Coordinates of C-alpha atoms in Angstrom, one line a residue:
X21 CA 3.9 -80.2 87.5
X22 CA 2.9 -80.2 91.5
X23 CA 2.5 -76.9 93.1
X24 CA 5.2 -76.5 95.5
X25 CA 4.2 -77.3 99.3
X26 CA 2.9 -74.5 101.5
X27 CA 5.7 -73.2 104.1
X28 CA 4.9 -73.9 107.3
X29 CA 4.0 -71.3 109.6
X30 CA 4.6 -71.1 113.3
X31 CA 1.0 -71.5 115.5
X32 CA 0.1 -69.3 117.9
X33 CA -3.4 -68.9 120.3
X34 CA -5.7 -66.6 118.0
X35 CA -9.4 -65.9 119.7
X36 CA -11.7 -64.5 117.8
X37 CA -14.6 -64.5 114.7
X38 CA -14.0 -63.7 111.1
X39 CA -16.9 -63.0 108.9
X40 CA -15.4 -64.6 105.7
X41 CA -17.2 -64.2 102.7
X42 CA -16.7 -67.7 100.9
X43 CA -15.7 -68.0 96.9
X44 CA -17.3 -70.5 95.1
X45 CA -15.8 -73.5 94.2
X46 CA -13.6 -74.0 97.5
X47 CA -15.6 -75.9 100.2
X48 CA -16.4 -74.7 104.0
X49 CA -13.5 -76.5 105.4
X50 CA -10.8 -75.3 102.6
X51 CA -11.9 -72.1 103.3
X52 CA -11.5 -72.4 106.9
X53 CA -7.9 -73.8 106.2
X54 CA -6.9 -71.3 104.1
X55 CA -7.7 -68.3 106.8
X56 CA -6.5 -70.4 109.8
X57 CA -3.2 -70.2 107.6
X58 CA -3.2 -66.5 106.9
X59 CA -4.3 -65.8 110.8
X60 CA -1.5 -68.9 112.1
X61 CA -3.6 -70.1 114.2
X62 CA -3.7 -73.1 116.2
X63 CA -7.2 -73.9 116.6
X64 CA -10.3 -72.6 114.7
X65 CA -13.6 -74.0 113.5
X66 CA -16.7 -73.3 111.4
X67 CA -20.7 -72.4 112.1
X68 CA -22.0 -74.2 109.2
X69 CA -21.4 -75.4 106.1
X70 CA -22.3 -73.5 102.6
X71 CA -21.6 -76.2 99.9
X72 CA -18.7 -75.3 97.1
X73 CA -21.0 -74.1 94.5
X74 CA -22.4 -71.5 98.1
X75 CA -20.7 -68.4 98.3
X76 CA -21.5 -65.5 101.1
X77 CA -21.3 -65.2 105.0
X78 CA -19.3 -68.3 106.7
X79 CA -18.5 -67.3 110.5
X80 CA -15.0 -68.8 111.4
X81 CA -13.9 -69.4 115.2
X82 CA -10.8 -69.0 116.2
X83 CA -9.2 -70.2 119.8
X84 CA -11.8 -69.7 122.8
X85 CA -14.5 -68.7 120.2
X86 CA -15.3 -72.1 119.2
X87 CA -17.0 -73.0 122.5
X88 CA -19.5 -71.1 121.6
X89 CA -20.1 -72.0 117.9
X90 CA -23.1 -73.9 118.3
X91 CA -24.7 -70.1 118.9
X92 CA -24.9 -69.5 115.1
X93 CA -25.6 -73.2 114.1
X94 CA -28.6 -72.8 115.6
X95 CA -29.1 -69.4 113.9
X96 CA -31.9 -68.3 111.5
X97 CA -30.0 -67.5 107.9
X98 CA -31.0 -65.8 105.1
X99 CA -30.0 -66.7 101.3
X100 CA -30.4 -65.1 97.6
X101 CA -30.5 -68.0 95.0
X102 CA -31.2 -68.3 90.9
X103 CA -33.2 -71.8 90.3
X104 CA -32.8 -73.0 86.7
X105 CA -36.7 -73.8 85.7
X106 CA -36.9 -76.8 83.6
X107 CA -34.0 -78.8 84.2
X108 CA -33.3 -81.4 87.2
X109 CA -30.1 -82.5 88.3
X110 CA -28.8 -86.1 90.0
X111 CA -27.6 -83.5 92.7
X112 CA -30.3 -80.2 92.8
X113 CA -28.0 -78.0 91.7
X114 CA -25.8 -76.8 89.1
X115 CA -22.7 -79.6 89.8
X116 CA -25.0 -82.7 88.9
X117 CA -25.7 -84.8 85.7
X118 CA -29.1 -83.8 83.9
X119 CA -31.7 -86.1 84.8
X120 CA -35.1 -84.6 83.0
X121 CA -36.0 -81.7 80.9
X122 CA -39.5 -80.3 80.9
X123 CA -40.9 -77.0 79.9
X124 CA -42.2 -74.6 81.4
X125 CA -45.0 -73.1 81.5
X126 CA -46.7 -71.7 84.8
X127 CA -48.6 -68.2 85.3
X128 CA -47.5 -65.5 87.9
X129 CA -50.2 -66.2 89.8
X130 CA -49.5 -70.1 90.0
X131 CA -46.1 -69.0 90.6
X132 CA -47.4 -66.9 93.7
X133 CA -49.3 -69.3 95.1
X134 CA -46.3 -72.0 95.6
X135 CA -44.4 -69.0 97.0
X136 CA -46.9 -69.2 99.8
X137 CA -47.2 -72.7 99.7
X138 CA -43.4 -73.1 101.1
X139 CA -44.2 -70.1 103.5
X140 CA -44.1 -71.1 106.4
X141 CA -43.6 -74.9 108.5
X142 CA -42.5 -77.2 106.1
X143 CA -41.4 -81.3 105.5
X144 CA -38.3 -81.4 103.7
X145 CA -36.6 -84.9 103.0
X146 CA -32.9 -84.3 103.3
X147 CA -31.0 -84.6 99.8
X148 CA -28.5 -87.9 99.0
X149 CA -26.2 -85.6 98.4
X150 CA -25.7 -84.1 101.7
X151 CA -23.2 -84.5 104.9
X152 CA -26.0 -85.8 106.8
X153 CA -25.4 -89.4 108.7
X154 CA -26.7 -92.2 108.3
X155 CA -25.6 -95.3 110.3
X156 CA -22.4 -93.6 111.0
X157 CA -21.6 -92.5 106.7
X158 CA -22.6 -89.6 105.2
X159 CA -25.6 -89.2 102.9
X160 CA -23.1 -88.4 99.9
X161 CA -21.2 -91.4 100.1
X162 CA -24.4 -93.3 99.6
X163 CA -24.8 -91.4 96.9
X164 CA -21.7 -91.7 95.1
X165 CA -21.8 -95.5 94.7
X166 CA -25.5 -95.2 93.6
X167 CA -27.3 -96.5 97.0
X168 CA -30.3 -94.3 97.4
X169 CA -31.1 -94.8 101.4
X170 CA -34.2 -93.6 103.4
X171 CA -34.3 -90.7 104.8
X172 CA -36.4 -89.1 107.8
X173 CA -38.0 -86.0 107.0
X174 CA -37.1 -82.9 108.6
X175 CA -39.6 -79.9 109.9
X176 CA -38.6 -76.3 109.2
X177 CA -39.7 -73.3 108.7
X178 CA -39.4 -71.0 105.7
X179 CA -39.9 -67.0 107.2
X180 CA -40.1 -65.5 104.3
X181 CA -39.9 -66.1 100.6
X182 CA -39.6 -63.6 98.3
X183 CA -39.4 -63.8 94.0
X184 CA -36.9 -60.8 93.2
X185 CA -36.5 -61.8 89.3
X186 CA -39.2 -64.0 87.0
X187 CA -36.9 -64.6 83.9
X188 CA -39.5 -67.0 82.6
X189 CA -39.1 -65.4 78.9
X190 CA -35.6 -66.3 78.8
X191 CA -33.6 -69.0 76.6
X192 CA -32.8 -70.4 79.9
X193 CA -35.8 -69.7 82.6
X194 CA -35.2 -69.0 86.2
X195 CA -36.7 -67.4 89.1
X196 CA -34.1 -65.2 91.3
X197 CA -35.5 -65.4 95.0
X198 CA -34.4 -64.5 98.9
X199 CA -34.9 -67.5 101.3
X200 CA -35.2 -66.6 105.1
X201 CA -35.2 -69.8 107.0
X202 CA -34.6 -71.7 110.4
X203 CA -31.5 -74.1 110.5
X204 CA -31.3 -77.0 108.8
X205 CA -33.3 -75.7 106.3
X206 CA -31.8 -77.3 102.4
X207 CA -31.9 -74.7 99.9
X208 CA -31.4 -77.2 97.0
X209 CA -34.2 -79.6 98.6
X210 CA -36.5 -76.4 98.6
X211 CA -36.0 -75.4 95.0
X212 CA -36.7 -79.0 93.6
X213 CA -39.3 -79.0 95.9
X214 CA -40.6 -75.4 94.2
X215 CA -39.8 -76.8 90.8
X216 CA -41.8 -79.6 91.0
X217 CA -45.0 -77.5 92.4
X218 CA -44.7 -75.4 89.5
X219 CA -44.4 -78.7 87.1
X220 CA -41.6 -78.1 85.5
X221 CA -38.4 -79.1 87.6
X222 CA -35.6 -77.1 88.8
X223 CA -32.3 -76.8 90.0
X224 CA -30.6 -74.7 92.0
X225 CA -27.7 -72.5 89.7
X226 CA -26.5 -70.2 91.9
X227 CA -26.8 -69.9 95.9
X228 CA -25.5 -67.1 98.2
X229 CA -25.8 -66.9 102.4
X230 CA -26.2 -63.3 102.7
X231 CA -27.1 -63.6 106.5
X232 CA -26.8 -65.5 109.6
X233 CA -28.1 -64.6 112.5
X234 CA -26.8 -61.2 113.4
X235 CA -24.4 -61.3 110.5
X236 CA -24.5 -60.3 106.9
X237 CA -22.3 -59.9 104.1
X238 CA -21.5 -56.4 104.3
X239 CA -19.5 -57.1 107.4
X240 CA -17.4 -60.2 105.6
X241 CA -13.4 -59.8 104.2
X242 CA -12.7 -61.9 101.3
X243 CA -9.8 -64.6 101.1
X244 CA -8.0 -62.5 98.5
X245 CA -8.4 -59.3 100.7
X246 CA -7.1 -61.3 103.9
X247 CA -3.9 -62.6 101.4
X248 CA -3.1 -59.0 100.6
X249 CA -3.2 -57.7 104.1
X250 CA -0.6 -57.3 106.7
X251 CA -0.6 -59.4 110.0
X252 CA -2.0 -56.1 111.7
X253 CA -4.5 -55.8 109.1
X254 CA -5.6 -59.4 109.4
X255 CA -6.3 -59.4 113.4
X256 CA -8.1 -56.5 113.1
X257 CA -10.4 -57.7 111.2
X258 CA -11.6 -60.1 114.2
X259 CA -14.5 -59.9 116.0
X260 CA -14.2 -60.0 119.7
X261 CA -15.2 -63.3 121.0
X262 CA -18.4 -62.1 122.7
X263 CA -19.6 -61.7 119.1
X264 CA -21.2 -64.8 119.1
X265 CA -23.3 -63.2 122.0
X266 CA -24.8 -60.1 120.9
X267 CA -28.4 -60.1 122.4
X268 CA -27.9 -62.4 125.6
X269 CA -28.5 -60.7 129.0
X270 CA -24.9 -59.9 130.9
X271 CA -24.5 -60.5 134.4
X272 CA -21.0 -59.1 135.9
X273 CA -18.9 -60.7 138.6
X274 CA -16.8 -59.3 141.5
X275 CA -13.3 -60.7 140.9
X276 CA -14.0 -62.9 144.0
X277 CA -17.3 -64.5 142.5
X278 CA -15.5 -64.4 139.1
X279 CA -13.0 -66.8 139.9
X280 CA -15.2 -68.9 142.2
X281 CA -17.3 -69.0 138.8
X282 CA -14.2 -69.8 136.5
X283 CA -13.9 -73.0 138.7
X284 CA -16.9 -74.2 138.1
X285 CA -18.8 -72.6 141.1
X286 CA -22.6 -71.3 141.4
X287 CA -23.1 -68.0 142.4
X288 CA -25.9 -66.7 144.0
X289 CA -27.6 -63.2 143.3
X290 CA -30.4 -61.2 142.1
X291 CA -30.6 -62.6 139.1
X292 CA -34.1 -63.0 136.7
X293 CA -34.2 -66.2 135.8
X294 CA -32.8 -66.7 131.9
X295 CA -32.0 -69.8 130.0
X296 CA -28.6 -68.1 128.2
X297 CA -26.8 -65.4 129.8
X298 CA -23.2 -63.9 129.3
X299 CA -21.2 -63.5 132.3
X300 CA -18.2 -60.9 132.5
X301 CA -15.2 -59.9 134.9
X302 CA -16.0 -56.7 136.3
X303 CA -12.7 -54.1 136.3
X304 CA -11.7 -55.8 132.8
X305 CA -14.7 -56.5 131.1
X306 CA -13.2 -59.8 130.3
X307 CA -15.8 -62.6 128.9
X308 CA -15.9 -65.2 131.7
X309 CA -18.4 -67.4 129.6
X310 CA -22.0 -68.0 129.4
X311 CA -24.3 -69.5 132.3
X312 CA -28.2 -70.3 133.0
X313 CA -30.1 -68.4 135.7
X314 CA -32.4 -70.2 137.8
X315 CA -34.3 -69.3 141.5
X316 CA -30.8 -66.3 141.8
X317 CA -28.5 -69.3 140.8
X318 CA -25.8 -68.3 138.1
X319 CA -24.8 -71.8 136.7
X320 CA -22.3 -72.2 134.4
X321 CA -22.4 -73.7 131.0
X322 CA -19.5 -72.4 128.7
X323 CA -16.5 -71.1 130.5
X324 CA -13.1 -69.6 128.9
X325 CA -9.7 -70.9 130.5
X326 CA -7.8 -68.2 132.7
X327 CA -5.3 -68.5 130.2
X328 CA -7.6 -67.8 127.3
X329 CA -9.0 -64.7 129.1
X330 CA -5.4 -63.9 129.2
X331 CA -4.5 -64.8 125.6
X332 CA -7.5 -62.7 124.6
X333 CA -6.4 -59.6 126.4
X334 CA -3.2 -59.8 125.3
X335 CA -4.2 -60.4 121.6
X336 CA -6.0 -57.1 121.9
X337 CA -2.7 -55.1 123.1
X338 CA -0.6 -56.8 120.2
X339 CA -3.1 -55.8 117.4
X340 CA -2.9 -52.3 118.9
X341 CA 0.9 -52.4 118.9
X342 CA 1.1 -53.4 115.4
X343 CA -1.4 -51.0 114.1
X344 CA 0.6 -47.9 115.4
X345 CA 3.8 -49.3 114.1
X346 CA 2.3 -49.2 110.9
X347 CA 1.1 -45.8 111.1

């Protein structure tokens, strides 16, 4: 029997980030789906994808917030995972066929020394079972009808690595750890890659994002939580588009060289020179967008529509009106 179909819902301009904390088994864009639903909202986006076995921190961008997604792509991120010692998988984690089964036998102190190995700039060769492109298809669907293409190695860097459990006396071995990495980074690639050091094989069994950039879990609202909210409940929990921006330099405009800027324009001032900076509306702190500074030049780079600066303020006034009607 087919689930009946999901009433439509009438759309409406939502700006804004939720910090979504993403169940397992539902993939980045399902989850995305399923809050741009709850929100109604017309247009949103995601900063990255966290595979379906992933769960943790997923940033969704709603409305004028997704001009400025590419922030937390390019983020640092932080993840716990369990790698299952022994046992390798067609797909490096816990979702795949079993391909060998070895046993394993290491000491701590080989164990600690390929923790520092993967310290550090590293090679990783991307995984056939990835989004990734190649010649226009993704890396997966290669994989799916058994074609095994070559991939170009990829340079990151691992910040820290860190073993929080050894269960190596277990019926099934594995090795709980926290992974603080640049973008890009693939968990899965670096535990088969950690496995293998140790000569054993391994596969990742569990994964969890637990930061990204600025943002960690403790901040994030759950899909069931959003489901049981009200409308009110569910607005508030956005984050103000600026966000996304925490930690850029501001530079605030007169409402004259604000909408001179909103054009388009370069403004002169006495501006240091900065490669990223966020640019407001002075009188209603509204986000303008985000520029570069060079020689006293404020050129833009990212800028909000006058009707999403709008949007956004009004947004703001309806979340407020709903909350006290609630009171």
């Amino acid at each position: 029997m087919q689930a009946a179909p999901r009433a439509r819902v009438a759309r409406r301009p939502v700006h804004g980030v939720l910090l979504l904390d993403k169940p397992i088994g539902l993939s980045s864009n399902q989850a995305l789906q399923k809050a741009k639903w709850l929100l109604r909202a017309e247009k949103a986006g995601h900063t990255g994808t966290l595979d379906p076995l992933a769960t943790g921190v997923l940033p969704l961008c709603f409305g004028a917030a997704t001009k400025f997604s590419q922030m937390h792509l390019d983020a640092d991120k932080a993840y716990e995972t369990v790698l299952r010692l022994g046992v390798k998988t067609t797909t490096a984690d816990a979702e795949g066929d079993v391909i060998s089964e070895r046993p394993v036998q290491f000491t701590a102190e080989m164990l600690d020394e390929v923790v520092r190995r993967f310290t550090g700039p590293i090679r990783q060769i991307p995984p056939m079972h990835s989004a990734l492109k190649k010649d226009g298809k993704a890396l997966y669907e290669y994989a799916r009808a058994g074609i095994e293409v070559e991939r170009a190695p990829r340079d990151v860097t691992i910040r820290a690595l860190k073993v929080l459990e050894n269960r190596m006396d277990n019926a099934q071995p594995a090795i709980k750890m926290v992974v603080e990495c640049t973008k890009g980074t693939y968990i899965r690639t670096l535990g088969e890659d950690i496995g293998e050091a140790l000569g054993c094989g391994a596969h990742l069994s569990a994964l969890r994002r637990i930061r990204t950039g600025g943002f960690d879990t403790t901040q994030c609202v759950t899909l069931e939580a959003l489901e049981a909210m009200s409308e009110a409940e569910r607005m508030a929990c956005l984050l103000p588009v600026d966000a996304l921006l925490a930690g850029h330099s501001v530079v605030t405009l007169d409402s004259e060289n604000a909408g001179r800027f909103l054009s388009g324009m370069r403004r002169r001032g006495p501006w240091p020179d900065a490669s990223e900076v966020a640019v407001y509306a002075a009188g209603t702190n509204s986000l303008l967008g985000t520029a570069h500074v060079k020689a006293g030049e404020l050129i833009p780079v990212r800028l909000l529509s006058p009707l999403e600066i709008s949007e956004t303020l009004a947004q703001q006034q309806v979340i407020e009106q709903l909350a006290e009607s609630e009171i």
